[in-house]
């Protein structure tokens, strides 16, 4: 209340406040650090980087790894459930994924892995091809040995020079001469 | 007769502690899991019999590969059969506890005989034991039996051996 009555006299106080005497009074006031943004200093504290990095990694692996896996496995076990073992009905050949019980194993067998019968037959085919090659090579070896022993069949043994590579070399040489001229 | 339930306070207390975990699990299984599950079949694969190793030519590698695969499957089946016999014998011993020496003799003999046969066929073949090695093992055993008598009756010296 007394301040309001003194508002009309504020112009008299302004010149008084700016005098050198008044400046000294304002320099020795205690600085209270309430509210405000405090003195501007750099806080020297030990690093908390490992703790923050740990939280970050844990968060990543739980949110993107543990929780989706758990949700998928929970759904597969509770809402689909494993199959029941039954006799094979007459005249029916089950598909290769129907030989697994758990729904995730069935999914992997159906969409990711090739069927075991397919792999088996591919292996048998590879073995058959290699076996045929073995037989041919064995026969060739026997023929060569017999020819070496009897020395009476020259045609198979002796391969004359073929002109194919000479023709290619000649063509290249002609083209180079056309480009660069006679050197 | 139906289960009479806990007979005294301590039994009731331990039953209560057990049920603290058991009852919620059973409730969850019977009310949430079982009704929501789908019912669909799975089967045990039936494999056709293919020619065994003694019916294959020595340079017919396709036949040999198929005989090896069949040998591996038969070995897995024989392992399971042996496990079942062993399990029966061990269950008998557990159940009959002090009298097991007299009451479980039949099962023991059956298991020991089966284990001996399993070893005669599959034992000591090594990790890469294939059908051919097993066949050769049988051949060597028959030769040995021809010279020295039944397996287990001891080895004779060269002069005493039966064949010569």
PDB file of C-alpha atoms in Angstrom, chain B residues 16-131:
ATOM      1  CA  UNK B  16      -2.899 -75.334  -0.481  1.00  0.00           C
ATOM      2  CA  UNK B  17       0.659 -74.256  -1.277  1.00  0.00           C
ATOM      3  CA  UNK B  18       0.779 -76.721  -4.194  1.00  0.00           C
ATOM      4  CA  UNK B  19      -2.591 -75.540  -5.497  1.00  0.00           C
ATOM      5  CA  UNK B  20      -1.488 -71.903  -5.411  1.00  0.00           C
ATOM      6  CA  UNK B  21       0.426 -72.652  -8.590  1.00  0.00           C
ATOM      7  CA  UNK B  22      -1.464 -75.674  -9.866  1.00  0.00           C
ATOM      8  CA  UNK B  23      -5.015 -74.335  -9.853  1.00  0.00           C
ATOM      9  CA  UNK B  24      -4.422 -71.198 -11.982  1.00  0.00           C
ATOM     10  CA  UNK B  25      -2.408 -73.247 -14.503  1.00  0.00           C
ATOM     11  CA  UNK B  26      -5.151 -75.880 -14.796  1.00  0.00           C
ATOM     12  CA  UNK B  27      -7.840 -73.174 -15.034  1.00  0.00           C
ATOM     13  CA  UNK B  28      -5.962 -71.436 -17.829  1.00  0.00           C
ATOM     14  CA  UNK B  29      -5.467 -74.703 -19.707  1.00  0.00           C
ATOM     15  CA  UNK B  30      -9.079 -75.856 -19.430  1.00  0.00           C
ATOM     16  CA  UNK B  31     -10.857 -72.544 -19.966  1.00  0.00           C
ATOM     17  CA  UNK B  32      -8.585 -70.662 -22.391  1.00  0.00           C
ATOM     18  CA  UNK B  33      -6.304 -73.070 -24.217  1.00  0.00           C
ATOM     19  CA  UNK B  34      -8.329 -76.227 -24.882  1.00  0.00           C
ATOM     20  CA  UNK B  35     -11.511 -74.631 -26.339  1.00  0.00           C
ATOM     21  CA  UNK B  36      -9.594 -72.337 -28.694  1.00  0.00           C
ATOM     22  CA  UNK B  37      -7.361 -74.997 -30.220  1.00  0.00           C
ATOM     23  CA  UNK B  38      -7.981 -76.359 -33.693  1.00  0.00           C
ATOM     24  CA  UNK B  39      -8.096 -80.112 -34.371  1.00  0.00           C
ATOM     25  CA  UNK B  40      -6.154 -81.406 -37.349  1.00  0.00           C
ATOM     26  CA  UNK B  41      -4.084 -84.543 -37.969  1.00  0.00           C
ATOM     27  CA  UNK B  42      -0.437 -85.396 -38.396  1.00  0.00           C
ATOM     28  CA  UNK B  43       0.945 -88.759 -39.457  1.00  0.00           C
ATOM     29  CA  UNK B  44       3.947 -91.029 -39.072  1.00  0.00           C
ATOM     30  CA  UNK B  45       5.672 -91.475 -42.399  1.00  0.00           C
ATOM     31  CA  UNK B  46       5.582 -94.969 -43.895  1.00  0.00           C
ATOM     32  CA  UNK B  47       8.678 -95.738 -45.968  1.00  0.00           C
ATOM     33  CA  UNK B  48       8.683 -98.340 -48.727  1.00  0.00           C
ATOM     34  CA  UNK B  49      11.183-101.170 -48.346  1.00  0.00           C
ATOM     35  CA  UNK B  50      14.028-100.920 -50.881  1.00  0.00           C
ATOM     36  CA  UNK B  51      16.604-103.606 -51.709  1.00  0.00           C
ATOM     37  CA  UNK B  52      19.068-104.158 -48.858  1.00  0.00           C
ATOM     38  CA  UNK B  53      22.836-103.951 -49.235  1.00  0.00           C
ATOM     39  CA  UNK B  54      23.204-107.671 -49.927  1.00  0.00           C
ATOM     40  CA  UNK B  55      20.966-107.330 -52.992  1.00  0.00           C
ATOM     41  CA  UNK B  56      22.934-104.444 -54.578  1.00  0.00           C
ATOM     42  CA  UNK B  57      25.730-104.753 -57.124  1.00  0.00           C
ATOM     43  CA  UNK B  58      29.087-103.534 -55.807  1.00  0.00           C
ATOM     44  CA  UNK B  59      29.266-100.648 -58.298  1.00  0.00           C
ATOM     45  CA  UNK B  60      25.569 -99.642 -58.126  1.00  0.00           C
ATOM     46  CA  UNK B  61      26.008 -96.568 -55.968  1.00  0.00           C
ATOM     47  CA  UNK B  62      22.368 -95.473 -56.213  1.00  0.00           C
ATOM     48  CA  UNK B  63      21.249 -98.805 -54.733  1.00  0.00           C
ATOM     49  CA  UNK B  64      23.965 -98.539 -52.047  1.00  0.00           C
ATOM     50  CA  UNK B  65      22.810 -95.010 -51.087  1.00  0.00           C
ATOM     51  CA  UNK B  66      19.196 -96.176 -50.735  1.00  0.00           C
ATOM     52  CA  UNK B  67      20.303 -99.193 -48.686  1.00  0.00           C
ATOM     53  CA  UNK B  68      22.308 -96.867 -46.402  1.00  0.00           C
ATOM     54  CA  UNK B  69      19.288 -94.596 -45.876  1.00  0.00           C
ATOM     55  CA  UNK B  70      17.132 -97.613 -45.036  1.00  0.00           C
ATOM     56  CA  UNK B  71      19.817 -98.874 -42.650  1.00  0.00           C
ATOM     57  CA  UNK B  72      19.834 -95.519 -40.834  1.00  0.00           C
ATOM     58  CA  UNK B  73      16.032 -95.547 -40.508  1.00  0.00           C
ATOM     59  CA  UNK B  74      16.057 -99.130 -39.230  1.00  0.00           C
ATOM     60  CA  UNK B  75      18.735 -98.193 -36.688  1.00  0.00           C
ATOM     61  CA  UNK B  76      16.565 -95.325 -35.373  1.00  0.00           C
ATOM     62  CA  UNK B  77      13.610 -97.700 -35.038  1.00  0.00           C
ATOM     63  CA  UNK B  78      15.744-100.282 -33.234  1.00  0.00           C
ATOM     64  CA  UNK B  79      17.035 -97.584 -30.864  1.00  0.00           C
ATOM     65  CA  UNK B  80      13.462 -96.688 -29.939  1.00  0.00           C
ATOM     66  CA  UNK B  81      12.480-100.340 -29.472  1.00  0.00           C
ATOM     67  CA  UNK B  82      15.436-100.825 -27.123  1.00  0.00           C
ATOM     68  CA  UNK B  83      14.478 -97.641 -25.213  1.00  0.00           C
ATOM     69  CA  UNK B  84      10.933 -98.939 -24.741  1.00  0.00           C
ATOM     70  CA  UNK B  85      12.144-102.320 -23.419  1.00  0.00           C
ATOM     71  CA  UNK B  86      14.600-100.582 -21.106  1.00  0.00           C
ATOM     72  CA  UNK B  87      11.856 -98.214 -19.897  1.00  0.00           C
ATOM     73  CA  UNK B  88       9.557-101.138 -19.132  1.00  0.00           C
ATOM     74  CA  UNK B  89      12.274-102.851 -17.103  1.00  0.00           C
ATOM     75  CA  UNK B  90      13.145 -99.685 -15.182  1.00  0.00           C
ATOM     76  CA  UNK B  91       9.486 -98.919 -14.448  1.00  0.00           C
ATOM     77  CA  UNK B  92       9.096-102.463 -13.122  1.00  0.00           C
ATOM     78  CA  UNK B  93      12.131-102.015 -10.858  1.00  0.00           C
ATOM     79  CA  UNK B  94      10.838 -98.677  -9.528  1.00  0.00           C
ATOM     80  CA  UNK B  95       7.358-100.046  -8.898  1.00  0.00           C
ATOM     81  CA  UNK B  96       8.345-103.362  -7.299  1.00  0.00           C
ATOM     82  CA  UNK B  97      11.129-101.776  -5.280  1.00  0.00           C
ATOM     83  CA  UNK B  98      12.352-104.366  -2.705  1.00  0.00           C
ATOM     84  CA  UNK B  99      11.193-107.427  -4.700  1.00  0.00           C
ATOM     85  CA  UNK B 100      12.540-106.308  -8.054  1.00  0.00           C
ATOM     86  CA  UNK B 101      15.178-109.041  -8.224  1.00  0.00           C
ATOM     87  CA  UNK B 102      12.491-111.746  -8.506  1.00  0.00           C
ATOM     88  CA  UNK B 103       9.575-109.940 -10.121  1.00  0.00           C
ATOM     89  CA  UNK B 104      11.358-108.175 -12.988  1.00  0.00           C
ATOM     90  CA  UNK B 105      13.502-111.064 -14.251  1.00  0.00           C
ATOM     91  CA  UNK B 106      11.509-111.632 -17.467  1.00  0.00           C
ATOM     92  CA  UNK B 107      11.710-108.003 -18.490  1.00  0.00           C
ATOM     93  CA  UNK B 108      15.400-107.919 -17.626  1.00  0.00           C
ATOM     94  CA  UNK B 109      16.133-110.984 -19.745  1.00  0.00           C
ATOM     95  CA  UNK B 110      14.139-109.595 -22.666  1.00  0.00           C
ATOM     96  CA  UNK B 111      16.015-106.317 -22.478  1.00  0.00           C
ATOM     97  CA  UNK B 112      19.436-107.915 -22.116  1.00  0.00           C
ATOM     98  CA  UNK B 113      18.763-110.193 -25.086  1.00  0.00           C
ATOM     99  CA  UNK B 114      17.584-107.284 -27.220  1.00  0.00           C
ATOM    100  CA  UNK B 115      20.581-105.167 -26.187  1.00  0.00           C
ATOM    101  CA  UNK B 116      22.944-108.033 -27.096  1.00  0.00           C
ATOM    102  CA  UNK B 117      21.319-108.360 -30.511  1.00  0.00           C
ATOM    103  CA  UNK B 118      21.483-104.594 -31.018  1.00  0.00           C
ATOM    104  CA  UNK B 119      25.183-104.613 -30.247  1.00  0.00           C
ATOM    105  CA  UNK B 120      25.774-107.595 -32.531  1.00  0.00           C
ATOM    106  CA  UNK B 121      24.181-105.653 -35.401  1.00  0.00           C
ATOM    107  CA  UNK B 122      25.075-101.988 -34.808  1.00  0.00           C
ATOM    108  CA  UNK B 123      27.804-101.895 -32.178  1.00  0.00           C
ATOM    109  CA  UNK B 124      31.398-100.837 -32.906  1.00  0.00           C
ATOM    110  CA  UNK B 125      30.606 -99.646 -36.422  1.00  0.00           C
ATOM    111  CA  UNK B 126      31.706 -96.056 -35.684  1.00  0.00           C
ATOM    112  CA  UNK B 127      30.066 -92.753 -36.541  1.00  0.00           C
ATOM    113  CA  UNK B 128      30.130 -93.364 -40.299  1.00  0.00           C
ATOM    114  CA  UNK B 129      28.882 -96.934 -39.951  1.00  0.00           C
ATOM    115  CA  UNK B 130      27.004 -97.719 -43.124  1.00  0.00           C
ATOM    116  CA  UNK B 131      25.100-100.741 -44.363  1.00  0.00           C
TER     117      UNK B 131
END
